[in-house]
PDB file of C-alpha atoms and ligand atoms in Angstrom:
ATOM      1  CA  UNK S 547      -3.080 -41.162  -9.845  1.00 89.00           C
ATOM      2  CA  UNK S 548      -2.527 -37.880  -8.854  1.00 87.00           C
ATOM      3  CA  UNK S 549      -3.961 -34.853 -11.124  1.00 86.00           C
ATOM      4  CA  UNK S 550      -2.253 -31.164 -10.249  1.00 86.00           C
ATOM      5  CA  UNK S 551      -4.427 -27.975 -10.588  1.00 87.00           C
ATOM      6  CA  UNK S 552      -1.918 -25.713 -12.248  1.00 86.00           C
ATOM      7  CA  UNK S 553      -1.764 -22.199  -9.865  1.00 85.00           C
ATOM      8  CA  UNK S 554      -0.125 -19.190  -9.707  1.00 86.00           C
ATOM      9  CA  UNK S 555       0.926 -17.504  -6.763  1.00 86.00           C
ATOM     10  CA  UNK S 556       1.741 -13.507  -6.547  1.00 86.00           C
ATOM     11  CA  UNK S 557       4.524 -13.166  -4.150  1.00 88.00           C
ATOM     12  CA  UNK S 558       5.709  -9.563  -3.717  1.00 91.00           C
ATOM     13  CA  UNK S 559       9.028  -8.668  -4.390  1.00 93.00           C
ATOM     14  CA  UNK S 560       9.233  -4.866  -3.924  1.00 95.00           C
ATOM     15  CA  UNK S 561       7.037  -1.599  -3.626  1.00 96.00           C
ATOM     16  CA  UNK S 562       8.164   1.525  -5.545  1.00 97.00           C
ATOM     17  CA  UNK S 563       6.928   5.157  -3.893  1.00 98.00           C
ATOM     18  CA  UNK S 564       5.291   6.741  -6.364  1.00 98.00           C
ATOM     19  CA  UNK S 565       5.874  10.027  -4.849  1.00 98.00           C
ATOM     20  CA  UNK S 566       9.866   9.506  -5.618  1.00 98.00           C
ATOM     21  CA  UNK S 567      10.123   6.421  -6.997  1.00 98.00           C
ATOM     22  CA  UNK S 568      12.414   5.400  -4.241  1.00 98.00           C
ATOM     23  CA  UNK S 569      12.686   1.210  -3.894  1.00 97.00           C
ATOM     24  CA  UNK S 570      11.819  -0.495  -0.767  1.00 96.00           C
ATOM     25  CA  UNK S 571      13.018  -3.771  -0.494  1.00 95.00           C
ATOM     26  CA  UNK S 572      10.746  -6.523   0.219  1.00 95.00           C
ATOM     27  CA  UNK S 573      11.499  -9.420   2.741  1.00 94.00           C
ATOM     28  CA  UNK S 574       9.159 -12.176   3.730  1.00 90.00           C
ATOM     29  CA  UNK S 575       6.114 -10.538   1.742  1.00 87.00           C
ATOM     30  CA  UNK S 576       7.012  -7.483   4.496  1.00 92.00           C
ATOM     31  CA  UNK S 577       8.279  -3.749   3.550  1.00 94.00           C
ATOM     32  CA  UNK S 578      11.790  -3.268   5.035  1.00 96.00           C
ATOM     33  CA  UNK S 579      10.578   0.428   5.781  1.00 96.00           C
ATOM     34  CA  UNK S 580       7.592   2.430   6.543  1.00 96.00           C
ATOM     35  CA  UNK S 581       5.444   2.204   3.711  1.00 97.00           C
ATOM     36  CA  UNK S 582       1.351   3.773   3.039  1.00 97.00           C
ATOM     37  CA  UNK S 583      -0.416   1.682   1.258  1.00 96.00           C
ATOM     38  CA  UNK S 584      -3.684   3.288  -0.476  1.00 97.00           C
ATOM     39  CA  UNK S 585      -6.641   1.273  -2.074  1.00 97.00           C
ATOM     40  CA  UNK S 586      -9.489   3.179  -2.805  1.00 97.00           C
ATOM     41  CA  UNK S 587     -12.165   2.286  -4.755  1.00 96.00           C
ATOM     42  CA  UNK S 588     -14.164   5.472  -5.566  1.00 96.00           C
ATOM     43  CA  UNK S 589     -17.942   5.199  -5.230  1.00 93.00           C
ATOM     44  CA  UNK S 590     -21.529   6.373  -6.697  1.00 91.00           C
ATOM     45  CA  UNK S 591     -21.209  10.235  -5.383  1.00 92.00           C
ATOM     46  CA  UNK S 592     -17.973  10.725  -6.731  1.00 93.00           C
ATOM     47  CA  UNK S 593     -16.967  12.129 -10.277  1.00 93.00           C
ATOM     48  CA  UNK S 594     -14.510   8.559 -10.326  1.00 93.00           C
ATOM     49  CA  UNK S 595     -17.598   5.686 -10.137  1.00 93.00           C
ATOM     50  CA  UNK S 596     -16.374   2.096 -10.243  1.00 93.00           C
ATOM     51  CA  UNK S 597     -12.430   3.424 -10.277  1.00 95.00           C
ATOM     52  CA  UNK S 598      -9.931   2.093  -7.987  1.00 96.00           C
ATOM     53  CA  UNK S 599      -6.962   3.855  -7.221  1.00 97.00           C
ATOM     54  CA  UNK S 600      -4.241   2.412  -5.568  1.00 97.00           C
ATOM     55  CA  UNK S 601      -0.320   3.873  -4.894  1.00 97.00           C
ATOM     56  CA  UNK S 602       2.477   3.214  -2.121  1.00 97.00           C
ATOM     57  CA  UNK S 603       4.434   5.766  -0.550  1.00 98.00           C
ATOM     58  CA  UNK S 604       7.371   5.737   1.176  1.00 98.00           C
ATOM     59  CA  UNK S 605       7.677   7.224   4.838  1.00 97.00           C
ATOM     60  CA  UNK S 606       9.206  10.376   3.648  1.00 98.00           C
ATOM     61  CA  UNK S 607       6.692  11.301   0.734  1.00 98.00           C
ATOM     62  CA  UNK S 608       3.934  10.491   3.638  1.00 98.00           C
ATOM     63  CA  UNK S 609       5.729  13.005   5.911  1.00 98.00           C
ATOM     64  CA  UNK S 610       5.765  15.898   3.238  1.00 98.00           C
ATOM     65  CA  UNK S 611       2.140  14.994   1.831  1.00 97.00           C
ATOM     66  CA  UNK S 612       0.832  15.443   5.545  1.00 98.00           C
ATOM     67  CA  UNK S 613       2.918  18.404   6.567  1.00 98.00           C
ATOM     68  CA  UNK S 614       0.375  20.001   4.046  1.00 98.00           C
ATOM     69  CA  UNK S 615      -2.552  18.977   5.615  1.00 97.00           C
ATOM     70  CA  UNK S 616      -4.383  21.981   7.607  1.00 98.00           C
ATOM     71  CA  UNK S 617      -5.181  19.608  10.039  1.00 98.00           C
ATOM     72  CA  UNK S 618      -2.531  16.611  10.882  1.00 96.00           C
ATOM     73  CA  UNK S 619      -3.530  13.300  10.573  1.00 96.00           C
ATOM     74  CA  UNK S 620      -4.769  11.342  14.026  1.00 96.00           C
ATOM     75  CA  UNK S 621      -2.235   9.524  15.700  1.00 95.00           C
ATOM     76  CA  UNK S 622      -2.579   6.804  18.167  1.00 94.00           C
ATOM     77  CA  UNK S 623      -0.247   4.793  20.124  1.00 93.00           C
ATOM     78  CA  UNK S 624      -0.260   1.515  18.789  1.00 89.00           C
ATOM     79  CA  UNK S 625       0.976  -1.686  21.496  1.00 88.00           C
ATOM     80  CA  UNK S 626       2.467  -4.360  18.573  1.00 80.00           C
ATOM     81  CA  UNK S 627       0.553  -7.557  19.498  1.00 73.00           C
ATOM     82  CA  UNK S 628       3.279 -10.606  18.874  1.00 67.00           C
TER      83      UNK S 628
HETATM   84 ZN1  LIG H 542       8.862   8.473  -1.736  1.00 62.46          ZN
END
């Protein structure tokens, strides 16, 4: 006899910028494009306790979110590992 524990699986099918709402395709469980992905869970100090916030954006929202910065993000040379 063989008993089956029922079980879902979330598979991701595509991320939507919320900057432009602009699609990016999805193959694999990987993003096609450049893609930020933001988690934050807001802590104790802040005015947002116990919230998580969480959005995508594609490369090109990234690129005119940071162009406002008055100090650019860090960048690093990264050597791809495969
Ligand atoms: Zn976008």
């Amino acid at each position: 006899m063989r008993e089956y524990k029922k079980e879902e699986t979330k598979v991701l099918e595509r991320i939507v910028c919320n900057g432009c709402g602009k699609v990016i395709a999805v193959k694999h469980g990987m993003p096609m494009e450049g893609v930020l992905e933001v988690r934050q869970v807001w802590e104790y100090m802040s005015g947002k306790d116990g919230r998580m916030d969480s959005f995508d954006l594609c490369e090109e929202c990234y690129d005119r979110l940071t162009e406002q910065f008055q100090i650019p993000p860090a960048t690093t040379e990264v050597v791809e590992l495969i």
